[in-house]
Coordinates of C-alpha atoms in Angstrom, one line a residue:
X1 CA 59.3 142.9 42.8
X2 CA 62.2 141.6 40.6
X3 CA 65.4 139.6 40.9
X4 CA 68.5 140.0 38.9
X5 CA 69.2 137.0 36.6
X6 CA 72.8 136.5 37.8
X7 CA 72.2 134.3 40.9
X8 CA 75.8 133.2 40.8
X9 CA 77.4 136.6 41.2
X10 CA 80.6 136.7 43.3
X11 CA 79.4 139.1 45.9
X12 CA 76.4 139.2 48.2
X13 CA 72.7 140.2 47.9
X14 CA 71.4 143.8 47.7
X15 CA 67.8 144.8 48.3
X16 CA 66.8 147.9 46.4
X17 CA 63.6 149.9 47.3
X18 CA 62.2 152.8 45.2
X19 CA 58.7 153.6 44.2
X20 CA 59.8 154.5 40.8
X21 CA 60.3 151.5 38.3
X22 CA 62.7 153.2 36.2
X23 CA 65.0 154.0 39.1
X24 CA 64.9 150.4 40.1
X25 CA 65.9 149.3 36.5
X26 CA 68.8 151.7 36.6
X27 CA 70.1 150.4 39.8
X28 CA 69.8 146.8 38.7
X29 CA 71.8 147.5 35.7
X30 CA 74.4 149.2 37.8
X31 CA 74.9 146.3 40.2
X32 CA 73.6 143.0 38.7
X33 CA 77.1 142.0 37.4
X34 CA 78.7 142.1 40.9
X35 CA 75.8 141.4 43.2
X36 CA 72.5 139.4 43.5
X37 CA 69.9 142.2 43.4
X38 CA 66.4 142.1 44.7
X39 CA 64.1 144.9 44.1
X40 CA 60.7 146.3 44.9
X41 CA 58.6 149.4 44.6
X42 CA 56.9 148.7 48.1
X43 CA 58.6 149.3 51.5
X44 CA 56.0 146.8 52.9
X45 CA 56.9 144.1 50.5
X46 CA 60.6 144.9 51.2
X47 CA 60.0 144.1 54.9
X48 CA 58.6 140.8 53.9
X49 CA 61.7 140.1 51.7
X50 CA 64.0 140.9 54.7
X51 CA 62.0 138.4 56.8
X52 CA 62.4 135.6 54.3
X53 CA 66.0 136.6 53.1
X54 CA 68.4 136.6 56.1
X55 CA 71.5 136.9 53.8
X56 CA 70.9 140.4 52.4
X57 CA 74.0 142.4 52.9
X58 CA 73.1 145.8 51.7
X59 CA 69.8 147.8 51.5
X60 CA 69.5 150.8 49.1
X61 CA 66.3 152.7 49.8
X62 CA 64.7 155.8 48.5
X63 CA 63.6 158.4 51.1
X64 CA 60.3 159.7 49.7
X65 CA 57.9 156.8 49.1
X66 CA 54.1 156.9 49.2
X67 CA 53.6 153.8 51.6
X68 CA 56.4 154.7 54.0
X69 CA 59.3 157.2 54.2
X70 CA 62.8 155.7 53.7
X71 CA 64.0 156.6 57.2
X72 CA 60.9 154.9 58.7
X73 CA 61.3 151.8 56.5
X74 CA 65.0 151.4 57.5
X75 CA 64.1 151.7 61.1
X76 CA 61.6 148.8 60.9
X77 CA 64.1 146.9 58.8
X78 CA 66.4 146.7 61.8
X79 CA 63.9 144.2 63.4
X80 CA 64.7 141.8 60.6
X81 CA 68.3 142.5 59.5
X82 CA 71.6 143.9 60.3
X83 CA 72.3 144.8 56.7
X84 CA 74.3 147.9 55.8
X85 CA 72.0 150.6 54.7
X86 CA 72.3 153.5 52.1
X87 CA 69.7 156.1 51.7
X88 CA 68.8 157.7 48.4
X89 CA 67.1 161.3 48.3
X90 CA 66.4 163.8 45.7
X91 CA 65.9 166.5 48.4
X92 CA 68.3 168.1 50.7
X93 CA 66.3 166.8 53.7
X94 CA 68.8 166.9 56.5
X95 CA 66.2 166.0 59.2
X96 CA 65.3 162.8 57.1
X97 CA 69.0 161.9 56.9
X98 CA 69.5 162.4 60.6
X99 CA 66.6 160.2 61.3
X100 CA 67.9 157.5 59.0
X101 CA 71.2 157.6 60.7
X102 CA 69.8 157.3 64.2
X103 CA 66.9 154.8 63.5
X104 CA 67.9 153.0 60.6
X105 CA 71.7 153.1 61.2
X106 CA 72.6 154.0 57.7
X107 CA 76.3 154.1 56.8
X108 CA 75.9 156.6 54.0
X109 CA 73.4 158.6 51.8
X110 CA 73.5 159.4 48.1
X111 CA 71.7 162.3 46.4
X112 CA 69.7 161.9 43.2
X113 CA 70.9 161.7 40.5
X114 CA 73.8 159.7 41.7
X115 CA 77.2 159.3 40.3
X116 CA 77.4 155.7 39.2
X117 CA 81.2 155.2 40.1
X118 CA 80.6 157.0 43.5
X119 CA 77.5 154.8 44.3
X120 CA 79.3 151.7 43.2
X121 CA 82.3 152.6 45.4
X122 CA 79.9 153.4 48.4
X123 CA 78.1 150.0 47.9
X124 CA 81.6 148.1 47.8
X125 CA 82.6 149.8 51.0
X126 CA 79.2 149.0 52.5
X127 CA 79.6 145.3 51.5
X128 CA 83.1 145.0 52.9
X129 CA 82.0 146.6 56.2
X130 CA 79.1 144.0 56.3
X131 CA 81.4 141.0 55.7
X132 CA 83.8 142.2 58.4
X133 CA 80.9 142.7 60.9
X134 CA 79.8 139.2 60.0
X135 CA 83.1 137.7 60.6
X136 CA 83.3 139.6 63.9
X137 CA 79.9 138.3 64.9
X138 CA 81.0 134.8 64.2
X139 CA 84.2 135.1 66.1
X140 CA 82.3 136.7 69.1
X141 CA 79.8 133.8 69.1
X142 CA 82.5 131.1 69.0
X143 CA 84.4 132.9 71.8
X144 CA 81.3 133.3 73.8
X145 CA 80.4 129.6 73.3
X146 CA 83.8 128.5 74.2
X147 CA 84.1 130.7 77.2
X148 CA 80.8 129.7 78.7
X149 CA 80.7 126.0 77.9
X150 CA 84.1 125.3 79.8
X151 CA 84.4 124.9 83.5
X152 CA 87.8 126.6 83.3
X153 CA 87.9 130.3 84.6
X154 CA 88.7 132.5 81.7
X155 CA 89.3 136.2 81.8
X156 CA 90.7 139.1 79.9
X157 CA 92.1 142.2 81.6
X158 CA 93.6 145.5 80.5
X159 CA 97.1 146.6 81.7
X160 CA 95.6 148.0 84.8
X161 CA 94.3 144.7 85.8
X162 CA 90.6 145.7 85.1
X163 CA 88.4 142.9 83.7
X164 CA 87.2 143.6 80.0
X165 CA 85.7 140.3 79.5
X166 CA 85.2 137.2 81.6
X167 CA 83.1 134.0 81.6
X168 CA 80.6 132.9 84.1
X169 CA 82.7 130.4 85.8
X170 CA 85.3 133.1 86.7
X171 CA 82.6 135.5 88.0
X172 CA 81.1 132.7 90.2
X173 CA 84.4 132.2 91.7
X174 CA 84.3 135.7 92.8
X175 CA 80.6 135.5 93.9
X176 CA 79.6 137.9 91.2
X177 CA 78.0 138.1 87.7
X178 CA 80.0 138.8 84.8
X179 CA 78.6 142.2 84.3
X180 CA 79.2 143.2 87.8
X181 CA 83.0 142.4 87.3
X182 CA 83.6 144.4 84.2
X183 CA 85.9 147.4 84.8
X184 CA 86.9 146.2 88.2
X185 CA 90.2 144.9 89.4
X186 CA 90.3 141.2 90.5
X187 CA 92.7 142.3 93.4
X188 CA 90.0 144.3 95.0
X189 CA 87.7 141.2 95.0
X190 CA 89.8 138.6 96.7
X191 CA 91.7 138.2 100.0
X192 CA 94.9 140.5 100.5
X193 CA 97.3 137.5 100.3
X194 CA 95.8 136.3 96.9
X195 CA 95.6 140.0 95.8
X196 CA 99.4 140.4 96.3
X197 CA 100.0 137.3 94.3
X198 CA 97.8 138.1 91.4
X199 CA 99.3 141.7 91.2
X200 CA 102.9 140.3 91.2
X201 CA 102.4 137.5 88.6
X202 CA 100.5 139.8 86.2
X203 CA 103.3 142.3 86.3
X204 CA 105.8 139.7 85.7
X205 CA 104.0 138.1 82.7
X206 CA 103.3 141.5 81.1
X207 CA 106.8 142.6 81.7
X208 CA 108.2 139.3 80.1
X209 CA 105.8 139.6 77.1
X210 CA 105.6 135.7 77.2
X211 CA 103.0 133.2 78.5
X212 CA 103.5 131.9 82.0
X213 CA 102.2 128.8 84.0
X214 CA 102.0 128.0 87.7
X215 CA 100.1 125.8 90.1
X216 CA 98.3 127.7 92.8
X217 CA 96.9 126.1 96.1
X218 CA 93.7 127.5 97.5
X219 CA 91.0 126.8 100.0
X220 CA 87.5 126.2 98.9
X221 CA 84.4 127.7 100.8
X222 CA 84.2 124.4 102.9
X223 CA 87.9 124.6 103.8
X224 CA 89.0 121.8 101.5
X225 CA 92.3 122.3 99.6
X226 CA 92.1 122.9 95.8
X227 CA 94.7 123.2 93.1
X228 CA 94.5 125.3 90.1
X229 CA 96.7 125.4 87.0
X230 CA 96.9 129.0 86.0
X231 CA 98.1 130.1 82.4
X232 CA 98.5 133.7 81.7
X233 CA 99.0 134.9 78.1
X234 CA 99.9 138.5 77.1
X235 CA 97.8 139.7 74.0
X236 CA 100.1 141.6 71.7
X237 CA 99.3 144.2 69.0
X238 CA 100.9 144.4 65.7
X239 CA 103.9 146.2 67.0
X240 CA 104.5 143.5 69.6
X241 CA 103.4 145.6 72.5
X242 CA 101.2 144.0 75.2
X243 CA 97.6 145.5 75.2
X244 CA 95.7 142.9 77.3
X245 CA 96.3 139.8 79.5
X246 CA 94.3 136.6 79.1
X247 CA 94.1 134.2 82.1
X248 CA 93.0 130.6 82.1
X249 CA 92.5 128.9 85.5
X250 CA 91.9 125.1 85.4
X251 CA 90.7 123.1 88.6
X252 CA 93.2 120.2 88.7
X253 CA 92.4 119.0 92.2
X254 CA 91.3 115.6 91.2
X255 CA 94.4 115.2 89.1
X256 CA 96.6 116.4 92.0
X257 CA 95.0 114.1 94.5
X258 CA 95.3 111.2 92.1
X259 CA 99.0 111.9 91.7
X260 CA 99.4 111.9 95.5
X261 CA 97.4 108.7 95.7
X262 CA 99.5 107.0 93.1
X263 CA 102.8 108.2 94.8
X264 CA 101.3 106.7 98.1
X265 CA 100.4 103.5 96.3
X266 CA 104.0 103.2 94.9
X267 CA 105.3 103.7 98.6
X268 CA 102.7 101.0 99.6
X269 CA 104.0 98.6 96.8
X270 CA 107.7 99.1 97.9
X271 CA 106.8 98.7 101.5
X272 CA 104.8 95.5 100.6
X273 CA 107.7 94.1 98.6
X274 CA 110.0 94.7 101.6
X275 CA 107.4 93.2 104.0
X276 CA 107.1 90.2 101.7
X277 CA 110.9 89.7 101.8
X278 CA 111.0 89.9 105.6
X279 CA 108.1 87.6 105.8
X280 CA 109.9 84.9 103.8
X281 CA 113.0 84.7 106.1
X282 CA 110.8 85.0 109.2
X283 CA 108.4 82.2 108.1
X284 CA 111.4 79.9 107.7
X285 CA 112.6 80.8 111.3
X286 CA 109.1 80.4 112.7
X287 CA 108.6 77.1 110.8
X288 CA 111.8 75.8 112.6
X289 CA 110.8 77.3 116.0
X290 CA 107.1 76.0 115.9
X291 CA 108.1 72.8 114.4
X292 CA 110.7 72.2 117.0
X293 CA 108.4 73.2 120.0
X294 CA 105.7 70.9 118.6
X295 CA 108.1 68.0 118.5
X296 CA 109.4 68.9 121.9
X297 CA 106.0 68.8 123.4
X298 CA 105.4 65.4 121.9
X299 CA 108.6 64.0 123.3
X300 CA 108.8 65.9 126.5
X301 CA 108.1 64.1 129.9
X302 CA 104.8 64.7 131.6
X303 CA 106.2 67.8 133.6
X304 CA 103.4 70.5 133.9
X305 CA 106.0 73.2 134.3
X306 CA 107.8 72.3 131.2
X307 CA 104.5 71.8 129.4
X308 CA 103.5 75.4 130.4
X309 CA 106.8 76.9 129.2
X310 CA 106.5 75.0 125.9
X311 CA 103.0 76.4 125.5
X312 CA 104.2 80.0 126.2
X313 CA 106.8 79.7 123.6
X314 CA 104.4 78.2 121.1
X315 CA 101.9 81.0 121.7
X316 CA 104.5 83.6 121.2
X317 CA 105.8 82.0 118.0
X318 CA 102.2 81.6 116.8
X319 CA 101.7 85.3 117.3
X320 CA 104.9 86.0 115.2
X321 CA 103.4 83.7 112.4
X322 CA 100.2 85.8 112.6
X323 CA 102.2 88.9 112.2
X324 CA 104.0 87.7 109.1
X325 CA 100.6 86.7 107.5
X326 CA 99.3 90.2 108.2
X327 CA 102.6 91.6 106.4
X328 CA 101.8 89.2 103.5
X329 CA 98.3 90.2 103.4
X330 CA 99.4 93.9 103.4
X331 CA 101.9 93.2 100.5
X332 CA 99.2 91.5 98.6
X333 CA 101.5 88.5 98.1
X334 CA 99.2 85.7 98.8
X335 CA 95.9 84.2 97.6
X336 CA 92.9 84.0 99.8
X337 CA 92.8 80.7 101.7
X338 CA 89.0 80.3 102.2
X339 CA 88.3 77.9 105.1
X340 CA 85.7 77.4 107.9
X341 CA 86.6 80.1 110.5
X342 CA 85.2 80.9 114.0
X343 CA 84.6 84.6 113.6
X344 CA 84.1 85.2 117.2
X345 CA 87.3 83.6 118.0
X346 CA 89.1 85.8 115.5
X347 CA 87.7 88.9 117.1
X348 CA 88.7 87.7 120.6
X349 CA 92.1 87.0 119.5
X350 CA 92.4 90.6 118.2
X351 CA 91.9 92.1 121.5
X352 CA 95.5 93.2 122.2
X353 CA 95.9 94.1 118.5
X354 CA 92.9 96.4 118.7
X355 CA 93.9 98.1 122.0
X356 CA 97.3 98.9 120.7
X357 CA 96.0 100.1 117.2
X358 CA 93.1 102.2 118.4
X359 CA 94.5 103.7 121.5
X360 CA 92.8 104.5 124.7
X361 CA 90.6 107.5 123.6
X362 CA 87.5 105.4 122.4
X363 CA 85.5 102.7 124.2
X364 CA 85.3 99.5 122.4
X365 CA 82.1 97.1 123.1
X366 CA 81.8 93.6 121.8
X367 CA 78.4 92.0 121.1
X368 CA 79.3 88.6 119.8
X369 CA 76.4 86.3 119.2
X370 CA 76.3 82.8 120.8
X371 CA 76.2 79.7 118.6
X372 CA 77.6 81.9 115.6
X373 CA 77.9 79.8 112.4
X374 CA 81.4 79.3 111.0
X375 CA 82.2 81.6 108.0
X376 CA 83.9 80.5 104.7
X377 CA 86.7 83.2 104.7
X378 CA 90.5 83.7 104.9
X379 CA 91.2 84.2 108.6
X380 CA 94.2 86.5 108.1
X381 CA 92.3 88.6 105.6
X382 CA 89.4 88.8 107.9
X383 CA 91.6 90.1 110.6
X384 CA 93.0 92.7 108.6
X385 CA 89.5 93.7 107.3
X386 CA 88.2 94.2 110.8
X387 CA 91.3 96.1 111.8
X388 CA 90.8 98.4 108.8
X389 CA 87.1 99.0 109.7
X390 CA 88.0 99.6 113.4
X391 CA 90.6 102.2 112.5
X392 CA 88.1 104.0 110.1
X393 CA 85.6 104.1 112.9
X394 CA 88.1 105.5 115.2
X395 CA 89.2 108.3 112.8
X396 CA 85.5 109.2 112.4
X397 CA 85.1 109.9 116.1
X398 CA 86.3 112.4 118.7
X399 CA 87.6 111.4 122.1
X400 CA 85.1 109.4 124.1
X401 CA 83.5 107.8 121.2
X402 CA 82.1 104.3 121.3
X403 CA 83.0 101.6 118.7
X404 CA 80.6 98.6 118.7
X405 CA 81.9 95.3 117.2
X406 CA 79.2 92.7 116.8
X407 CA 78.5 89.5 115.1
X408 CA 75.3 87.7 114.1
X409 CA 73.8 85.0 111.9
X410 CA 71.4 86.1 109.1
X411 CA 69.4 84.2 106.6
X412 CA 69.0 86.6 103.6
X413 CA 66.0 86.3 101.3
X414 CA 66.0 87.1 97.6
X415 CA 66.4 90.7 96.9
X416 CA 66.8 91.7 100.7
X417 CA 70.4 92.8 100.3
X418 CA 71.7 94.3 97.0
X419 CA 73.9 92.0 94.9
X420 CA 73.6 89.3 97.5
X421 CA 71.9 85.9 96.7
X422 CA 69.5 84.4 99.1
X423 CA 71.2 82.1 101.7
X424 CA 72.8 81.9 105.2
X425 CA 75.5 84.4 106.1
X426 CA 77.8 85.4 109.0
X427 CA 77.7 89.2 109.6
X428 CA 80.4 91.2 111.3
X429 CA 79.3 94.8 112.1
X430 CA 81.5 97.7 113.1
X431 CA 79.5 100.8 114.3
X432 CA 80.7 104.1 115.4
X433 CA 79.3 107.3 117.1
X434 CA 81.3 109.6 114.7
X435 CA 80.2 112.3 112.3
X436 CA 78.5 110.2 109.8
X437 CA 78.6 110.7 105.9
X438 CA 76.3 112.5 103.4
X439 CA 75.0 110.7 100.6
X440 CA 77.3 112.0 98.0
X441 CA 80.3 110.6 100.1
X442 CA 78.5 107.4 101.0
X443 CA 78.0 106.5 97.5
X444 CA 81.8 106.5 96.7
X445 CA 83.4 105.2 99.8
X446 CA 84.0 101.7 98.3
X447 CA 85.9 103.1 95.2
X448 CA 89.6 102.4 95.4
X449 CA 91.8 105.3 96.4
X450 CA 88.8 107.4 97.4
X451 CA 89.3 108.9 100.9
X452 CA 88.0 111.8 102.9
X453 CA 91.1 111.9 105.1
X454 CA 93.7 114.6 104.7
X455 CA 96.7 114.0 102.4
X456 CA 99.2 111.6 103.9
X457 CA 96.6 110.1 106.3
X458 CA 94.8 107.7 104.1
X459 CA 95.2 105.7 101.0
X460 CA 91.7 105.1 100.2
X461 CA 92.4 101.3 100.0
X462 CA 90.9 100.2 103.3
X463 CA 87.2 99.9 102.4
X464 CA 87.9 98.7 98.9
X465 CA 90.0 95.9 100.3
X466 CA 87.3 94.9 102.7
X467 CA 84.7 95.0 99.9
X468 CA 87.1 92.7 97.7
X469 CA 87.4 90.3 100.6
X470 CA 83.7 90.1 101.1
X471 CA 83.1 89.5 97.3
X472 CA 85.6 86.7 97.3
X473 CA 84.0 85.2 100.3
X474 CA 80.7 85.1 98.7
X475 CA 79.3 88.2 100.5
X476 CA 79.2 91.9 100.3
X477 CA 79.6 95.1 102.4
X478 CA 76.5 97.1 103.5
X479 CA 77.1 100.7 104.9
X480 CA 74.5 102.8 106.6
X481 CA 75.4 106.3 107.7
X482 CA 73.6 109.3 109.2
X483 CA 75.1 112.6 109.5
X484 CA 75.8 113.6 113.0
X485 CA 74.7 110.1 114.4
X486 CA 77.5 107.6 113.1
X487 CA 78.2 105.0 110.6
X488 CA 77.6 101.2 110.6
X489 CA 79.7 98.9 108.2
X490 CA 78.4 95.3 107.8
X491 CA 80.7 92.7 106.3
X492 CA 78.7 89.6 105.1
X493 CA 80.4 86.3 104.6
X494 CA 79.0 83.0 103.4
X495 CA 78.2 80.4 106.1
X496 CA 80.7 77.5 105.9
X497 CA 79.1 74.1 105.1
X498 CA 81.0 72.4 108.0
X499 CA 81.9 73.5 111.4
X500 CA 85.6 74.4 111.9
X501 CA 86.2 72.2 115.0
X502 CA 84.6 69.2 113.3
X503 CA 86.6 69.9 110.1
X504 CA 89.9 70.1 112.2
X505 CA 89.1 66.8 114.0
X506 CA 88.4 65.1 110.6
X507 CA 91.7 66.4 109.2
X508 CA 93.6 65.1 112.3
X509 CA 92.1 61.6 112.1
X510 CA 92.7 61.5 108.3
X511 CA 96.3 62.4 108.8
X512 CA 96.8 59.7 111.3
X513 CA 95.2 57.1 109.0
X514 CA 96.7 58.3 105.8
X515 CA 98.7 55.8 103.5
X516 CA 102.5 55.6 104.0
X517 CA 104.7 57.0 101.3
X518 CA 108.3 57.3 100.3
X519 CA 109.0 61.0 100.1
X520 CA 111.9 63.1 98.7
X521 CA 112.1 66.3 100.9
X522 CA 114.1 69.3 99.5
X523 CA 114.7 72.5 101.3
X524 CA 117.9 74.6 101.5
X525 CA 117.1 75.6 105.1
X526 CA 118.5 72.7 107.2
X527 CA 116.4 73.7 110.3
X528 CA 113.2 73.7 108.3
X529 CA 114.1 70.5 106.6
X530 CA 114.9 68.7 109.8
X531 CA 111.6 69.8 111.4
X532 CA 109.5 68.8 108.3
X533 CA 111.4 65.3 108.1
X534 CA 110.6 64.8 111.7
X535 CA 106.8 65.5 111.2
X536 CA 106.8 63.1 108.2
X537 CA 108.6 60.4 110.1
X538 CA 106.2 60.7 112.9
X539 CA 103.4 60.1 110.5
X540 CA 105.1 56.8 109.3
X541 CA 106.4 58.0 106.0
X542 CA 110.0 57.2 104.7
X543 CA 112.0 60.4 103.9
X544 CA 114.9 61.0 101.7
X545 CA 116.4 64.6 102.1
X546 CA 118.1 66.9 99.8
X547 CA 119.5 70.5 100.2
X548 CA 119.0 71.7 96.6
X549 CA 117.4 71.0 93.2
X550 CA 120.4 69.4 91.5
X551 CA 120.9 66.9 94.3
X552 CA 117.2 66.0 94.3
X553 CA 117.4 65.4 90.5
X554 CA 120.3 63.0 91.1
X555 CA 118.3 61.2 93.7
X556 CA 115.3 60.9 91.3
X557 CA 117.5 59.4 88.7
X558 CA 118.8 56.8 90.9
X559 CA 115.5 56.0 92.8
X560 CA 112.4 55.3 90.7
X561 CA 110.3 54.2 93.8
X562 CA 109.7 57.7 95.3
X563 CA 106.1 58.5 95.7
X564 CA 106.1 62.2 96.5
X565 CA 108.4 65.2 96.0
X566 CA 108.0 68.0 98.7
X567 CA 110.2 71.0 97.6
X568 CA 110.6 74.5 99.0
X569 CA 109.5 77.1 96.4
X570 CA 112.3 79.7 96.9
X571 CA 115.6 78.0 96.7
X572 CA 118.9 79.5 95.2
X573 CA 119.9 78.2 91.7
X574 CA 116.8 76.1 91.1
X575 CA 113.5 77.0 92.4
X576 CA 111.0 74.4 93.6
X577 CA 108.7 75.0 90.7
X578 CA 111.7 74.4 88.2
X579 CA 112.6 71.4 90.2
X580 CA 109.0 70.1 90.2
X581 CA 108.7 70.5 86.4
X582 CA 112.0 68.8 85.7
X583 CA 110.9 65.9 88.1
X584 CA 107.7 65.4 86.4
X585 CA 109.6 64.9 83.1
X586 CA 111.6 62.1 84.8
X587 CA 108.7 60.5 86.6
X588 CA 105.2 61.6 85.2
X589 CA 103.4 59.9 88.2
X590 CA 105.4 61.5 90.9
X591 CA 103.3 63.5 93.3
X592 CA 104.3 67.2 93.8
X593 CA 103.8 69.5 96.9
X594 CA 105.5 72.9 97.0
X595 CA 106.1 74.6 100.3
X596 CA 106.7 78.4 100.7
X597 CA 107.1 81.1 103.2
X598 CA 106.5 83.8 100.6
X599 CA 105.7 83.7 96.8
X600 CA 103.9 85.7 94.3
X601 CA 100.6 84.1 93.8
X602 CA 100.8 84.8 90.1
X603 CA 103.9 82.7 89.7
X604 CA 102.4 79.8 91.7
X605 CA 101.1 77.0 89.4
X606 CA 97.6 75.8 89.6
X607 CA 98.5 72.1 89.0
X608 CA 100.6 71.7 92.1
X609 CA 99.3 72.0 95.7
X610 CA 101.0 74.6 97.8
X611 CA 101.6 74.5 101.6
X612 CA 102.3 77.9 103.3
X613 CA 105.0 78.2 106.0
X614 CA 104.8 77.9 109.0
X615 CA 102.5 74.9 109.0
X616 CA 101.4 72.4 111.7
X617 CA 101.7 68.7 111.6
X618 CA 98.0 68.4 110.7
X619 CA 98.3 70.9 107.8
X620 CA 101.3 69.0 106.5
X621 CA 99.5 65.6 106.8
X622 CA 96.4 66.9 104.9
X623 CA 98.6 68.4 102.0
X624 CA 100.7 65.2 101.8
X625 CA 97.5 63.2 101.4
X626 CA 96.1 65.6 98.8
X627 CA 99.3 65.7 96.7
X628 CA 99.7 61.7 96.8
X629 CA 96.0 61.1 96.3
X630 CA 96.1 61.3 92.4
X631 CA 98.3 58.2 92.4
X632 CA 96.0 56.1 94.5
X633 CA 96.5 54.4 97.9
X634 CA 97.2 51.1 96.3
X635 CA 100.2 52.3 94.2
X636 CA 101.7 54.2 97.1
X637 CA 101.4 51.4 99.7
X638 CA 102.8 48.9 97.1
X639 CA 106.0 50.9 96.8

């Protein structure tokens, strides 16, 4: 066995097999300038060479050899190599040539003695054929890898619409294998409506000779809506005529749903902005109404009928205040105000709201625990969270379903509830008798924008909002669901360190015993300003009023004995925050309290206390004490 010395030849490798050494030398001399030549007198050794040399491009073999005939050797060589083969024979053995063609897949044969130029031309043609075959194999492998590695549905059809090639993803969509689809028309494998659409769009694309794109809406086997982006690309020959049609179908359902959810979120944001604006004006009206009613009750004669009328009016106004707080919660334009809350009372007060919101097709049962601990939570956000959970429960049930709303105290040990530290918690539970959720849905229900409801009937924000509230309230949300039985959602909230009723009583007593201060009250709404001033006067404070920021600054320049500035946040010309900052520059020790019916929490400063409208006399007194406290009682009283 010999190798040519020119290993750096510009072309590929040739294996020459002949039992006569002289012929091997002659062939090596003929080809060594253009090819790397491997040679052997043994067909058996040649098979070993083929097993260890995968890059051999051409095999030149003699026919008559003592160990093995050439046609038999070439047939066995096919187990190791796809190299092009040329048979050399000194006899007119037609049977051997036919055998070599069929078994050894030779591309040509040459008689001995050969014509050097003719044999060289034959080898060059064989080499070019081998290189083309190798390139084609590479392209096929790349195309096959691309088609089978993507989830897109890819297919190639002839001009009659018959599949000539398709990937497994496309075949699965037709409930067939790829081989079973070849030669068949897709329109024969789908519903008549889709078949008509396929036929029409394919004819249009072929006629136009240009790629086309469309979005198609389909129904999945479980009747869910899916969207596909379909690209059809005509395949042109050298003359520009269409020979085949390639189709790529991409499932864009997630993208389409996200677009819809984003549009819905934009609507929610716009509606929230509108709600916030309405709440601002409404809170100013309610401040004047509630404040006036409170002052009237304190000044009214002891007349039971008059007292009852005033209480009814106050109750109606407080319901209006609760509504505006829901609007602000909906518009996300207020921070959580964590406080000790009687959860049972919140649920009891929601009775009318739940009946109106849930309708009369389900039964609502309440199981409220006695001696329930106070929870540390924002009461308005809690009300909104319970409403969301109840609406979700209603939507999961058919008529005559049962919704159970319950509360309980629970002491949680370490590791008993995921992501929840040990401690005491108040638990609100909403249970339904609906369809329940499978594990794959249950694992995603707390994700923002995830919803199983139909398009336009859910934003996917309800449960994520409840989860956010629970986390900010030191708790969590636990969901248990069984398909065919129903779902239970539990909202955990931290137990308050103090009881709400005790806290309210302490606040009221502190207000009555607070130090007296000289206060500059600034509000552009005359009715709100009058009610606030009356509250402050009743507490024993001395009040100076101003209708806008510039007037307040003039008063501050003329009077250095003021203890506290109370300013409305939203005023035309100069906001309460602008006024507070300028006032602090004039009088660094001045106490500041901002009052607002609506404000973006991100714009509210951390260094000034804020009081939300409408507020009660007690709430105002507590905030006045808080705002004035940094100066010290002795300083304020000496003024």
